[in-house]
């Protein structure tokens, strides 16, 4: 993918790669009467979320980290469909479009500022040069990792709660893989922000001298997506998900035996807090390891090779 140009970023985040999830949603009347297929969907979705998140942790290309995080979030959407939580899945799809488009366009702003440099190992110290882009990417990363009260928090945590409330093997499998994936998501999100903006500069002097923050035409879409990445989840959660909403009408069908929204409200509070705790721990670990233990990380990687 040659992006992120504005068009490629928005297509990638909001429509193209999520088309398969939308197809599953619209075919819900078929899937609801095939429990075996639902089992397969939930297991494949959970494994996708996990494997894509672990892959994203080790990437050095700025765009690849964000692209693998997209794949991981698609895993969340798919296993939500596998546990018959279609409305939560499409709610996460909508929320994901905001913060992932923000991340892709912010990455485009960084790459543009550094004369088309994409390797995070050749960045660093950009918070002083392009502070607006830093703020946008940091907010997008917080929303991606499901930090409390950002847009991503209102859909990703509900997916995990509903998965736990299924009380089935596929539900528990998806829940725990989703929780571990949340840890990895927070890790590579903060790693991306740290290596790109906060660490000591490793870039070429010629690139840094010419670096500049996003002009108005680039800054305005980032600002709009930033507002969406903070508030959309809170504003639309009651309309999109839950038992009391008729927002989707007959567009989504859920068999009465597969409802688990009510059960998800009564699971232990500790279970509801686990994803948030894992996310915060992953974010702190990423900062500590990259700030204080970077030599140990380098040694570990060289010896492993």
Short mmCIF file of C-alpha atoms in Angstrom, two decimals:
data_model
loop_
_atom_site.label_atom_id
_atom_site.label_comp_id
_atom_site.label_asym_id
_atom_site.label_seq_id
_atom_site.Cartn_x
_atom_site.Cartn_y
_atom_site.Cartn_z
CA UNK A 1 0.00 0.00 0.00
CA UNK A 2 1.54 3.29 -1.11
CA UNK A 3 -0.47 5.41 1.36
CA UNK A 4 -1.25 6.80 3.71
CA UNK A 5 -2.60 9.40 1.36
CA UNK A 6 -5.92 10.77 2.64
CA UNK A 7 -7.91 8.53 0.29
CA UNK A 8 -5.96 5.33 0.97
CA UNK A 9 -6.04 5.92 4.73
CA UNK A 10 -9.78 6.46 4.89
CA UNK A 11 -10.56 3.56 2.56
CA UNK A 12 -8.22 1.29 4.51
CA UNK A 13 -9.58 2.22 7.92
CA UNK A 14 -13.26 2.77 7.28
CA UNK A 15 -14.51 0.70 4.35
CA UNK A 16 -12.29 -1.66 2.38
CA UNK A 17 -10.80 -3.97 5.01
CA UNK A 18 -13.98 -3.97 7.10
CA UNK A 19 -16.19 -5.03 4.19
CA UNK A 20 -15.90 -8.69 5.22
CA UNK A 21 -17.15 -7.89 8.72
CA UNK A 22 -20.09 -5.99 7.22
CA UNK A 23 -20.90 -9.02 5.04
CA UNK A 24 -21.00 -11.28 8.13
CA UNK A 25 -23.30 -8.77 9.85
CA UNK A 26 -25.73 -8.69 6.95
CA UNK A 27 -25.71 -12.48 6.74
CA UNK A 28 -26.59 -12.84 10.43
CA UNK A 29 -29.89 -14.71 9.69
CA UNK A 30 -27.84 -17.45 8.02
CA UNK A 31 -25.13 -17.68 10.68
CA UNK A 32 -27.55 -17.70 13.61
CA UNK A 33 -28.87 -21.10 12.53
CA UNK A 34 -25.39 -22.62 12.07
CA UNK A 35 -23.78 -22.84 15.54
CA UNK A 36 -20.70 -24.64 14.20
CA UNK A 37 -19.92 -21.77 11.84
CA UNK A 38 -20.34 -19.27 14.68
CA UNK A 39 -17.83 -21.32 16.69
CA UNK A 40 -15.34 -21.21 13.81
CA UNK A 41 -15.85 -17.47 13.34
CA UNK A 42 -15.23 -16.71 17.02
CA UNK A 43 -12.09 -18.87 17.21
CA UNK A 44 -10.61 -17.49 13.98
CA UNK A 45 -11.43 -13.93 15.08
CA UNK A 46 -9.77 -14.38 18.47
CA UNK A 47 -6.66 -15.91 16.92
CA UNK A 48 -6.48 -13.10 14.34
CA UNK A 49 -6.64 -10.45 17.05
CA UNK A 50 -3.84 -12.20 18.94
CA UNK A 51 -1.44 -13.02 16.09
CA UNK A 52 -1.77 -9.63 14.38
CA UNK A 53 -1.12 -7.86 17.69
CA UNK A 54 2.04 -9.90 18.36
CA UNK A 55 3.24 -9.17 14.82
CA UNK A 56 2.64 -5.44 15.22
CA UNK A 57 4.88 -5.36 18.29
CA UNK A 58 8.00 -6.12 16.26
CA UNK A 59 7.53 -3.89 13.22
CA UNK A 60 9.79 -0.92 12.51
CA UNK A 61 7.83 0.65 9.65
CA UNK A 62 5.41 3.27 10.95
CA UNK A 63 2.63 2.27 8.55
CA UNK A 64 3.08 -1.45 9.14
CA UNK A 65 2.46 -1.08 12.87
CA UNK A 66 -0.82 0.69 12.18
CA UNK A 67 -1.76 -1.78 9.44
CA UNK A 68 -1.21 -4.80 11.71
CA UNK A 69 -3.24 -3.07 14.41
CA UNK A 70 -6.07 -2.80 11.87
CA UNK A 71 -5.84 -6.55 11.31
CA UNK A 72 -5.94 -7.11 15.07
CA UNK A 73 -9.02 -4.92 15.49
CA UNK A 74 -10.70 -6.82 12.67
CA UNK A 75 -10.18 -9.93 14.79
CA UNK A 76 -12.19 -8.26 17.58
CA UNK A 77 -15.01 -7.43 15.17
CA UNK A 78 -15.09 -10.95 13.73
CA UNK A 79 -15.15 -12.80 17.05
CA UNK A 80 -17.88 -10.41 18.23
CA UNK A 81 -19.91 -11.68 15.26
CA UNK A 82 -19.03 -15.26 16.25
CA UNK A 83 -20.63 -14.75 19.68
CA UNK A 84 -23.74 -13.19 18.07
CA UNK A 85 -22.94 -9.63 19.20
CA UNK A 86 -23.43 -8.10 15.78
CA UNK A 87 -24.45 -4.64 16.94
CA UNK A 88 -21.36 -4.37 19.17
CA UNK A 89 -19.22 -5.50 16.23
CA UNK A 90 -20.52 -2.80 13.90
CA UNK A 91 -20.26 -0.24 16.71
CA UNK A 92 -16.58 -1.14 17.04
CA UNK A 93 -16.29 -0.96 13.24
CA UNK A 94 -17.61 2.59 13.32
CA UNK A 95 -15.43 3.67 16.24
CA UNK A 96 -12.39 2.01 14.70
CA UNK A 97 -12.86 4.03 11.51
CA UNK A 98 -12.35 7.29 13.45
CA UNK A 99 -9.24 6.51 15.43
CA UNK A 100 -7.58 4.38 12.76
CA UNK A 101 -8.11 7.05 10.08
CA UNK A 102 -6.62 9.53 12.56
CA UNK A 103 -3.58 7.31 13.06
CA UNK A 104 -3.05 6.73 9.34
CA UNK A 105 -3.36 10.41 8.46
CA UNK A 106 -1.06 11.34 11.37
CA UNK A 107 1.46 8.82 10.06
CA UNK A 108 1.16 10.51 6.68
CA UNK A 109 1.89 13.84 8.34
CA UNK A 110 5.01 12.39 10.02
CA UNK A 111 6.26 10.78 6.81
CA UNK A 112 5.63 14.02 4.89
CA UNK A 113 7.50 16.04 7.52
CA UNK A 114 10.55 13.74 7.39
CA UNK A 115 10.92 13.65 3.60
CA UNK A 116 9.24 10.24 3.17
CA UNK A 117 11.07 8.46 6.01
CA UNK A 118 9.00 5.58 7.43
CA UNK A 119 11.44 3.69 9.69
CA UNK A 120 10.73 4.50 13.35
CA UNK A 121 14.37 3.74 14.20
CA UNK A 122 15.34 6.82 12.16
CA UNK A 123 12.91 9.12 13.95
CA UNK A 124 12.72 10.40 17.53
CA UNK A 125 12.54 13.81 19.16
CA UNK A 126 9.73 14.95 16.86
CA UNK A 127 7.51 16.16 19.69
CA UNK A 128 9.40 19.48 19.62
CA UNK A 129 9.20 19.79 15.82
CA UNK A 130 5.66 18.61 15.02
CA UNK A 131 3.72 18.91 18.32
CA UNK A 132 0.27 19.03 16.70
CA UNK A 133 0.82 15.75 14.86
CA UNK A 134 2.19 14.25 18.09
CA UNK A 135 -0.97 15.22 19.96
CA UNK A 136 -3.17 13.73 17.23
CA UNK A 137 -1.25 10.45 17.09
CA UNK A 138 -1.17 10.16 20.89
CA UNK A 139 -4.95 10.62 21.14
CA UNK A 140 -5.47 8.09 18.34
CA UNK A 141 -3.21 5.60 20.12
CA UNK A 142 -5.08 6.03 23.42
CA UNK A 143 -8.38 5.40 21.65
CA UNK A 144 -6.92 2.35 19.87
CA UNK A 145 -5.69 0.76 23.09
CA UNK A 146 -9.09 1.27 24.72
CA UNK A 147 -8.00 3.81 27.33
CA UNK A 148 -10.98 4.63 29.57
CA UNK A 149 -13.51 7.09 28.16
CA UNK A 150 -12.00 7.37 24.70
CA UNK A 151 -14.01 6.11 21.72
CA UNK A 152 -12.32 2.71 21.47
CA UNK A 153 -13.04 1.95 25.13
CA UNK A 154 -16.82 1.95 24.65
CA UNK A 155 -16.80 -0.79 22.03
CA UNK A 156 -13.75 -2.96 22.69
CA UNK A 157 -14.53 -3.47 26.37
CA UNK A 158 -18.17 -4.32 25.59
CA UNK A 159 -17.00 -6.94 23.07
CA UNK A 160 -14.87 -8.59 25.75
CA UNK A 161 -17.64 -8.40 28.37
CA UNK A 162 -20.16 -10.04 26.05
CA UNK A 163 -17.60 -12.71 25.12
CA UNK A 164 -17.08 -13.59 28.80
CA UNK A 165 -20.85 -13.60 29.39
CA UNK A 166 -21.38 -16.33 26.76
CA UNK A 167 -20.04 -18.91 29.27
CA UNK A 168 -18.94 -21.17 26.43
CA UNK A 169 -15.55 -22.47 25.31
CA UNK A 170 -15.53 -20.16 22.29
CA UNK A 171 -16.55 -17.18 24.44
CA UNK A 172 -13.85 -17.77 27.05
CA UNK A 173 -11.27 -18.46 24.33
CA UNK A 174 -12.13 -15.18 22.57
CA UNK A 175 -12.23 -13.24 25.84
CA UNK A 176 -8.77 -14.22 27.04
CA UNK A 177 -7.14 -13.88 23.64
CA UNK A 178 -8.83 -10.48 23.36
CA UNK A 179 -7.50 -9.43 26.77
CA UNK A 180 -3.95 -10.51 25.88
CA UNK A 181 -4.31 -8.73 22.54
CA UNK A 182 -5.34 -5.58 24.43
CA UNK A 183 -2.03 -5.77 26.31
CA UNK A 184 -0.06 -6.09 23.06
CA UNK A 185 -2.11 -3.32 21.44
CA UNK A 186 -1.25 -0.91 24.24
CA UNK A 187 2.40 -1.98 24.05
CA UNK A 188 2.91 -1.33 20.35
CA UNK A 189 0.80 1.84 20.42
CA UNK A 190 2.95 3.50 23.08
CA UNK A 191 6.10 2.02 21.48
CA UNK A 192 5.13 3.75 18.23
CA UNK A 193 4.54 7.08 19.99
CA UNK A 194 7.77 6.80 22.00
CA UNK A 195 10.08 5.82 19.14
CA UNK A 196 8.60 8.40 16.78
CA UNK A 197 8.23 11.44 19.03
CA UNK A 198 9.82 11.09 22.47
CA UNK A 199 13.09 9.11 22.18
CA UNK A 200 16.40 10.73 21.30
CA UNK A 201 16.52 11.78 17.66
CA UNK A 202 18.06 9.31 15.22
CA UNK A 203 17.01 11.05 12.02
CA UNK A 204 19.11 12.64 9.31
CA UNK A 205 19.95 16.28 9.89
CA UNK A 206 18.82 17.20 6.37
CA UNK A 207 15.35 15.76 7.07
CA UNK A 208 15.00 17.37 10.51
CA UNK A 209 15.99 20.81 9.25
CA UNK A 210 13.19 20.75 6.67
CA UNK A 211 10.62 19.12 8.99
CA UNK A 212 7.42 21.08 9.59
CA UNK A 213 4.07 20.45 11.23
CA UNK A 214 0.89 19.73 9.29
CA UNK A 215 -0.39 22.70 7.25
CA UNK A 216 -4.02 23.77 7.65
CA UNK A 217 -5.34 21.48 4.91
CA UNK A 218 -3.80 18.48 6.69
CA UNK A 219 -4.45 19.71 10.24
CA UNK A 220 -8.19 20.28 9.82
CA UNK A 221 -9.13 16.65 8.98
CA UNK A 222 -6.89 15.48 11.82
CA UNK A 223 -8.73 17.74 14.24
CA UNK A 224 -12.14 16.49 13.09
CA UNK A 225 -11.07 12.84 13.43
CA UNK A 226 -9.53 13.63 16.82
CA UNK A 227 -12.89 14.88 18.12
CA UNK A 228 -14.51 11.69 16.80
CA UNK A 229 -11.82 9.53 18.42
CA UNK A 230 -12.66 11.04 21.81
CA UNK A 231 -16.43 11.55 21.82
CA UNK A 232 -18.15 9.32 19.24
CA UNK A 233 -18.10 6.19 21.42
CA UNK A 234 -19.78 7.95 24.32
CA UNK A 235 -22.35 9.78 22.18
CA UNK A 236 -23.54 6.76 20.18
CA UNK A 237 -23.20 3.85 22.62
CA UNK A 238 -26.83 3.99 23.77
CA UNK A 239 -28.14 4.22 20.21
CA UNK A 240 -26.03 1.42 18.73
CA UNK A 241 -25.76 -1.28 21.40
CA UNK A 242 -27.84 -2.79 24.17
CA UNK A 243 -31.24 -4.37 24.55
CA UNK A 244 -33.30 -1.17 24.51
CA UNK A 245 -32.33 0.19 21.10
CA UNK A 246 -34.17 -0.35 17.82
CA UNK A 247 -31.48 1.45 15.83
CA UNK A 248 -30.65 -1.52 13.61
CA UNK A 249 -34.26 -2.62 13.12
CA UNK A 250 -34.40 -5.77 10.99
CA UNK A 251 -30.92 -5.26 9.54
CA UNK A 252 -29.47 -7.61 12.17
CA UNK A 253 -31.04 -10.83 13.40
CA UNK A 254 -30.03 -12.55 16.64
CA UNK A 255 -31.58 -15.84 17.69
CA UNK A 256 -33.20 -15.52 21.15
CA UNK A 257 -31.01 -18.36 22.47
CA UNK A 258 -27.85 -16.41 21.58
CA UNK A 259 -28.55 -13.17 23.46
CA UNK A 260 -25.93 -12.39 26.09
CA UNK A 261 -26.28 -8.62 26.53
CA UNK A 262 -28.19 -8.98 29.80
CA UNK A 263 -25.69 -11.49 31.22
CA UNK A 264 -22.80 -9.17 30.34
CA UNK A 265 -24.19 -6.53 32.71
CA UNK A 266 -23.91 -8.86 35.70
CA UNK A 267 -20.42 -10.34 35.30
CA UNK A 268 -17.98 -9.54 38.14
CA UNK A 269 -16.52 -6.04 38.15
CA UNK A 270 -13.03 -7.51 38.33
CA UNK A 271 -13.60 -9.23 34.98
CA UNK A 272 -14.76 -5.94 33.47
CA UNK A 273 -11.60 -4.21 34.71
CA UNK A 274 -9.14 -6.85 33.44
CA UNK A 275 -8.84 -5.46 29.85
CA UNK A 276 -8.28 -1.92 31.13
CA UNK A 277 -5.65 -3.08 33.61
CA UNK A 278 -3.86 -5.08 30.92
CA UNK A 279 -3.92 -2.09 28.55
CA UNK A 280 -2.49 0.33 31.11
CA UNK A 281 0.16 -2.21 32.14
CA UNK A 282 1.14 -2.77 28.49
CA UNK A 283 1.45 0.98 27.90
CA UNK A 284 3.62 1.49 31.01
CA UNK A 285 5.78 -1.52 30.14
CA UNK A 286 6.37 -0.20 26.61
CA UNK A 287 7.51 3.16 27.97
CA UNK A 288 9.74 1.70 30.68
CA UNK A 289 11.42 -0.86 28.40
CA UNK A 290 12.06 1.58 25.57
CA UNK A 291 13.17 4.43 27.85
CA UNK A 292 15.26 2.65 30.46
CA UNK A 293 16.04 -0.81 29.06
CA UNK A 294 16.65 -0.17 25.36
CA UNK A 295 20.12 -1.74 25.52
CA UNK A 296 18.66 -4.95 26.99
CA UNK A 297 16.04 -5.00 24.23
CA UNK A 298 18.73 -4.61 21.59
CA UNK A 299 20.84 -7.37 23.13
CA UNK A 300 17.85 -9.68 23.35
CA UNK A 301 17.00 -9.10 19.71
CA UNK A 302 20.58 -9.61 18.45
CA UNK A 303 21.08 -12.80 20.48
CA UNK A 304 17.71 -14.14 19.36
CA UNK A 305 18.68 -13.67 15.73
#
